[in-house]
Short mmCIF file of C-alpha atoms and ligand atoms in Angstrom, two decimals:
data_model
loop_
_atom_site.label_atom_id
_atom_site.label_comp_id
_atom_site.label_asym_id
_atom_site.label_seq_id
_atom_site.Cartn_x
_atom_site.Cartn_y
_atom_site.Cartn_z
CA UNK A 1 0.01 -0.01 0.03
CA UNK A 2 1.19 3.56 -0.72
CA UNK A 3 0.15 6.28 1.68
CA UNK A 4 0.58 9.80 0.25
CA UNK A 5 -0.09 12.85 2.37
CA UNK A 6 -0.99 16.19 0.83
CA UNK A 7 -0.71 19.42 2.76
CA UNK A 8 -4.02 20.82 1.44
CA UNK A 9 -7.21 19.31 -0.08
CA UNK A 10 -6.08 20.72 -3.46
CA UNK A 11 -2.76 18.88 -3.21
CA UNK A 12 -4.63 15.70 -2.22
CA UNK A 13 -6.79 16.13 -5.32
CA UNK A 14 -3.78 16.56 -7.61
CA UNK A 15 -1.88 13.58 -6.13
CA UNK A 16 -4.96 11.37 -6.32
CA UNK A 17 -5.69 12.34 -9.94
CA UNK A 18 -2.11 11.60 -11.02
CA UNK A 19 -2.39 8.18 -9.36
CA UNK A 20 -5.68 7.48 -11.10
CA UNK A 21 -4.17 8.34 -14.53
CA UNK A 22 -1.02 6.31 -13.80
CA UNK A 23 -3.23 3.42 -12.64
CA UNK A 24 -5.23 3.50 -15.89
CA UNK A 25 -2.01 3.46 -17.90
CA UNK A 26 -0.70 0.56 -15.87
CA UNK A 27 -3.81 -1.58 -15.64
CA UNK A 28 -5.52 -0.53 -18.89
CA UNK A 29 -2.84 -1.87 -21.23
CA UNK A 30 -3.95 0.42 -24.06
CA UNK A 31 -7.64 -0.50 -23.78
CA UNK A 32 -10.35 2.11 -23.16
CA UNK A 33 -10.47 3.20 -19.49
CA UNK A 34 -12.72 1.35 -17.07
CA UNK A 35 -13.14 3.48 -13.95
CA UNK A 36 -14.87 2.70 -10.66
CA UNK A 37 -16.63 5.80 -9.33
CA UNK A 38 -17.40 6.91 -5.76
CA UNK A 39 -19.86 9.54 -4.65
CA UNK A 40 -19.30 11.71 -1.56
CA UNK A 41 -17.44 14.93 -1.00
CA UNK A 42 -13.97 13.43 -0.73
CA UNK A 43 -13.31 12.66 -4.42
CA UNK A 44 -14.79 15.92 -5.79
CA UNK A 45 -11.40 17.58 -6.06
CA UNK A 46 -10.01 14.47 -7.76
CA UNK A 47 -12.80 14.63 -10.38
CA UNK A 48 -12.01 18.33 -10.91
CA UNK A 49 -8.38 17.44 -11.54
CA UNK A 50 -9.36 14.68 -13.98
CA UNK A 51 -11.50 17.23 -15.80
CA UNK A 52 -8.46 19.52 -16.01
CA UNK A 53 -6.39 16.64 -17.42
CA UNK A 54 -9.08 16.16 -20.11
CA UNK A 55 -8.94 19.86 -21.00
CA UNK A 56 -5.14 19.63 -21.22
CA UNK A 57 -5.53 16.54 -23.44
CA UNK A 58 -3.65 14.35 -20.96
CA UNK A 59 -6.76 12.15 -20.50
CA UNK A 60 -9.83 11.17 -22.50
CA UNK A 61 -12.87 9.47 -21.03
CA UNK A 62 -15.12 9.72 -24.14
CA UNK A 63 -14.73 5.95 -24.76
CA UNK A 64 -14.52 4.98 -21.03
CA UNK A 65 -16.88 2.82 -19.01
CA UNK A 66 -17.76 3.95 -15.44
CA UNK A 67 -19.04 1.68 -12.68
CA UNK A 68 -20.58 3.25 -9.60
CA UNK A 69 -19.81 1.76 -6.23
CA UNK A 70 -23.32 1.88 -4.87
CA UNK A 71 -26.92 3.11 -5.12
CA UNK A 72 -29.76 3.70 -2.70
CA UNK A 73 -32.74 1.37 -2.79
CA UNK A 74 -36.13 2.93 -3.30
CA UNK A 75 -35.34 6.29 -4.89
CA UNK A 76 -35.76 6.66 -8.63
CA UNK A 77 -32.78 7.22 -10.96
CA UNK A 78 -34.04 10.70 -11.69
CA UNK A 79 -34.11 11.77 -7.96
CA UNK A 80 -31.44 14.39 -7.43
CA UNK A 81 -29.99 12.37 -4.52
CA UNK A 82 -29.78 9.12 -6.47
CA UNK A 83 -26.15 8.20 -6.96
CA UNK A 84 -26.77 7.90 -10.73
CA UNK A 85 -27.88 11.52 -10.85
CA UNK A 86 -25.04 12.63 -8.54
CA UNK A 87 -22.42 10.90 -10.72
CA UNK A 88 -23.94 12.28 -13.93
CA UNK A 89 -23.70 15.83 -12.48
CA UNK A 90 -20.36 15.52 -10.71
CA UNK A 91 -18.44 13.14 -12.96
CA UNK A 92 -20.00 12.55 -16.43
CA UNK A 93 -20.65 16.27 -17.02
CA UNK A 94 -17.12 17.25 -15.91
CA UNK A 95 -14.76 14.59 -17.24
CA UNK A 96 -16.75 13.82 -20.42
CA UNK A 97 -17.72 10.26 -19.56
CA UNK A 98 -20.89 9.58 -21.62
CA UNK A 99 -23.91 9.09 -19.35
CA UNK A 100 -24.83 5.97 -21.30
CA UNK A 101 -21.47 4.47 -20.34
CA UNK A 102 -22.16 4.99 -16.62
CA UNK A 103 -23.30 1.79 -14.93
CA UNK A 104 -24.98 2.03 -11.53
CA UNK A 105 -26.35 -0.77 -9.36
CA UNK A 106 -30.12 -1.05 -9.74
CA UNK A 107 -31.92 0.27 -6.68
CA UNK A 108 -35.50 0.15 -8.02
CA UNK A 109 -37.36 -2.97 -9.22
CA UNK A 110 -40.62 -4.75 -8.79
CA UNK A 111 -39.25 -7.09 -6.14
CA UNK A 112 -36.34 -7.72 -3.80
CA UNK A 113 -35.43 -10.80 -5.91
CA UNK A 114 -35.20 -8.62 -9.03
CA UNK A 115 -32.81 -6.25 -7.23
CA UNK A 116 -30.72 -9.21 -6.06
CA UNK A 117 -30.55 -10.61 -9.56
CA UNK A 118 -29.56 -7.20 -11.00
CA UNK A 119 -26.79 -7.04 -8.36
CA UNK A 120 -25.37 -10.34 -9.57
CA UNK A 121 -25.61 -9.10 -13.17
CA UNK A 122 -23.72 -5.97 -12.10
CA UNK A 123 -20.64 -7.99 -11.12
CA UNK A 124 -20.98 -9.84 -14.43
CA UNK A 125 -21.09 -6.57 -16.40
CA UNK A 126 -17.89 -5.42 -14.67
CA UNK A 127 -16.20 -8.65 -15.70
CA UNK A 128 -17.57 -8.23 -19.24
CA UNK A 129 -15.95 -4.79 -19.47
CA UNK A 130 -12.61 -6.43 -18.64
CA UNK A 131 -12.66 -5.49 -14.95
CA UNK A 132 -12.32 -2.12 -13.29
CA UNK A 133 -8.83 -0.71 -13.95
CA UNK A 134 -8.91 1.91 -11.24
CA UNK A 135 -11.49 2.12 -8.45
CA UNK A 136 -11.88 5.52 -6.80
CA UNK A 137 -12.95 5.30 -3.11
CA UNK A 138 -13.83 7.47 -0.20
CA UNK A 139 -14.25 6.09 3.33
CA UNK A 140 -17.07 6.56 5.79
CA UNK A 141 -16.35 7.84 9.29
CA UNK A 142 -17.22 4.30 10.48
CA UNK A 143 -14.71 2.79 8.01
CA UNK A 144 -17.23 1.76 5.31
CA UNK A 145 -16.19 1.41 1.69
CA UNK A 146 -19.01 2.05 -0.76
CA UNK A 147 -21.85 1.04 1.53
CA UNK A 148 -20.06 -1.99 3.01
CA UNK A 149 -20.87 -1.25 6.59
CA UNK A 150 -18.89 -2.68 9.54
CA UNK A 151 -19.61 -6.38 9.66
CA UNK A 152 -19.47 -6.80 5.85
CA UNK A 153 -17.91 -10.03 4.59
CA UNK A 154 -14.42 -9.40 3.34
CA UNK A 155 -15.10 -11.37 0.09
CA UNK A 156 -18.62 -10.04 -0.46
CA UNK A 157 -19.96 -9.34 -3.96
CA UNK A 158 -22.47 -6.68 -5.16
CA UNK A 159 -25.58 -7.12 -3.05
CA UNK A 160 -28.23 -5.46 -0.91
CA UNK A 161 -27.03 -3.96 2.41
CA UNK A 162 -28.77 -2.31 5.32
CA UNK A 163 -27.31 1.14 6.03
CA UNK A 164 -25.81 1.67 9.47
CA UNK A 165 -27.57 4.18 11.71
CA UNK A 166 -24.56 6.51 11.73
CA UNK A 167 -24.30 6.38 7.92
CA UNK A 168 -27.94 7.46 7.62
CA UNK A 169 -27.23 10.31 10.08
CA UNK A 170 -24.11 11.35 8.08
CA UNK A 171 -26.13 11.36 4.86
CA UNK A 172 -29.24 13.07 6.26
CA UNK A 173 -27.81 16.43 5.24
CA UNK A 174 -28.61 15.56 1.60
CA UNK A 175 -32.29 14.83 2.33
CA UNK A 176 -35.17 16.70 3.98
CA UNK A 177 -34.64 14.91 7.31
CA UNK A 178 -33.39 11.49 8.35
CA UNK A 179 -36.78 9.87 7.76
CA UNK A 180 -36.23 10.43 4.00
CA UNK A 181 -32.81 8.71 3.93
CA UNK A 182 -33.21 5.24 2.44
CA UNK A 183 -32.66 2.34 4.80
CA UNK A 184 -31.07 0.00 2.22
CA UNK A 185 -28.71 0.16 -0.71
CA UNK A 186 -27.03 -1.99 -3.33
CA UNK A 187 -23.25 -1.83 -3.08
CA UNK A 188 -20.28 -3.40 -4.75
CA UNK A 189 -18.95 -5.97 -2.30
CA UNK A 190 -15.52 -5.80 -0.67
CA UNK A 191 -14.52 -8.72 -2.90
CA UNK A 192 -15.76 -6.83 -5.97
CA UNK A 193 -13.73 -3.80 -4.93
CA UNK A 194 -10.62 -5.91 -4.34
CA UNK A 195 -10.84 -7.23 -7.96
CA UNK A 196 -9.99 -3.75 -9.38
CA UNK A 197 -6.52 -3.26 -10.79
CA UNK A 198 -5.73 -0.25 -8.56
CA UNK A 199 -7.60 1.29 -5.65
CA UNK A 200 -7.23 5.06 -5.06
CA UNK A 201 -8.83 6.10 -1.76
CA UNK A 202 -9.19 9.77 -0.85
CA UNK A 203 -9.91 11.06 2.67
CA UNK A 204 -9.99 14.67 3.90
CA UNK A 205 -10.51 16.12 7.33
CA UNK A 206 -10.24 15.18 11.00
CA UNK A 207 -13.51 13.31 10.91
CA UNK A 208 -11.75 10.59 8.84
CA UNK A 209 -8.58 10.28 11.01
CA UNK A 210 -9.80 7.28 13.05
CA UNK A 211 -11.16 5.46 10.02
CA UNK A 212 -7.92 5.97 8.10
CA UNK A 213 -5.76 4.81 11.04
CA UNK A 214 -7.90 1.69 11.40
CA UNK A 215 -7.99 0.99 7.66
CA UNK A 216 -4.28 1.47 7.01
CA UNK A 217 -2.66 0.27 10.27
CA UNK A 218 -5.29 -1.65 12.16
CA UNK A 219 -6.08 -5.37 11.97
CA UNK A 220 -7.75 -6.67 8.81
CA UNK A 221 -11.27 -6.98 10.08
CA UNK A 222 -14.91 -6.77 9.01
CA UNK A 223 -15.20 -4.24 11.85
CA UNK A 224 -13.35 -1.78 9.60
CA UNK A 225 -14.23 -2.61 5.98
CA UNK A 226 -11.57 -0.16 4.76
CA UNK A 227 -8.90 -2.49 6.17
CA UNK A 228 -9.35 -4.73 3.10
CA UNK A 229 -7.05 -2.30 1.34
CA UNK A 230 -4.21 -4.11 3.13
CA UNK A 231 -5.09 -7.19 1.02
CA UNK A 232 -4.76 -5.37 -2.29
CA UNK A 233 -1.61 -5.39 -4.44
CA UNK A 234 -1.92 -1.81 -5.70
CA UNK A 235 -3.75 0.36 -3.19
CA UNK A 236 -2.99 4.07 -2.94
CA UNK A 237 -4.34 6.07 0.01
CA UNK A 238 -4.25 9.87 -0.43
CA UNK A 239 -5.05 11.96 2.65
CA UNK A 240 -4.58 15.46 3.99
CA UNK A 241 -2.78 16.26 7.25
CA UNK A 242 -5.97 16.14 9.32
CA UNK A 243 -7.00 12.68 8.01
CA UNK A 244 -3.41 11.46 8.51
CA UNK A 245 -3.32 12.56 12.16
CA UNK A 246 -3.78 9.05 13.60
CA UNK A 247 -1.14 7.29 11.50
CA UNK A 248 1.82 5.92 13.50
CA UNK A 249 4.08 5.15 10.56
CA UNK A 250 3.93 8.65 9.17
CA UNK A 251 7.72 9.05 8.89
CA UNK A 252 7.98 5.87 6.81
CA UNK A 253 5.20 6.98 4.44
CA UNK A 254 6.97 10.31 3.87
CA UNK A 255 10.28 8.52 3.13
CA UNK A 256 8.60 5.98 0.91
CA UNK A 257 6.78 8.72 -1.09
CA UNK A 258 10.15 9.70 -2.58
CA UNK A 259 10.76 7.87 -5.87
CA UNK A 260 13.56 5.33 -6.11
CA UNK A 261 16.19 6.77 -8.41
CA UNK A 262 19.15 5.33 -10.24
CA UNK A 263 21.40 7.29 -7.81
CA UNK A 264 19.92 5.36 -4.86
CA UNK A 265 20.74 2.09 -6.62
CA UNK A 266 24.31 3.20 -7.33
CA UNK A 267 24.92 4.26 -3.71
CA UNK A 268 24.12 0.85 -2.28
C1 LIG B 301 -21.13 7.64 1.34
C2 LIG B 301 -20.71 6.72 0.14
C3 LIG B 301 -19.26 6.32 0.25
C4 LIG B 301 -18.42 7.51 0.62
C5 LIG B 301 -18.78 7.95 2.02
C6 LIG B 301 -18.00 9.15 2.50
O1 LIG B 301 -22.06 7.09 2.18
N1 LIG B 301 -21.51 5.57 -0.05
O2 LIG B 301 -18.82 5.75 -1.01
O3 LIG B 301 -17.08 7.16 0.62
O4 LIG B 301 -20.16 8.17 2.14
O5 LIG B 301 -18.50 10.36 2.02
P1 LIG B 301 -17.76 11.72 2.12
O6 LIG B 301 -16.61 11.64 1.17
O7 LIG B 301 -18.76 12.77 1.69
O8 LIG B 301 -17.33 11.90 3.52
#
């Protein structure tokens, strides 16, 4: 795992975007980009930087496929708080990913069984696209990834989950009161997330310090779903100073962030 610490949210955004682009180059092998997309406030700066890279012709998402991490159950696609709508506004419209190439787990259907079946099909459609090359992630204050709440199976696949009470409280600010926050969602599983070529997780602010410390340096445990990053071969965690505050190995991360150069090799 690489842990990269930016001094400001803008620097975090720039570092994260460069790591997304490098991850696409590394895991895309010349194919069209396949990007995993997170909602939430944390990756907004990263999306802004990707949009800048498109303007500067360093990136092109016009042929890309995007796969959302999660969706609420019971609110229509067209609802402004649906994750489809959020990603169309915040990602498709900024980085030039066609809305018809955005895949989102299905949160509305005539029955629970139909939602479950669509969730299984979602994993199949990721595989059909050749797998997610780079998965962008935030982390919940309780350590959740996507909507994999504490207690989620470490090898879970896309499925229905009950939202934790504190997640519903955190997300109530987007709705007219907590009673309007859905109780359930469909989320990529932790196993689905682990299948991506590279993971780029962004966290900003003191409210994420405990979750980041547990995810990066704590035991691998369903109690902190973010800790599955420790099982991944190419995970990059980009945080600001406030979110890094609980990390014990800070000095090592700063040393390791410096690139290995030919001079280093010659010295030893
Ligand atoms: C939401 C999303 C997560 C996101 C998290 C943190 O509930 N399902 O994917 O990482 O909350 O959001 P924020 O970045 O706004 O703190």
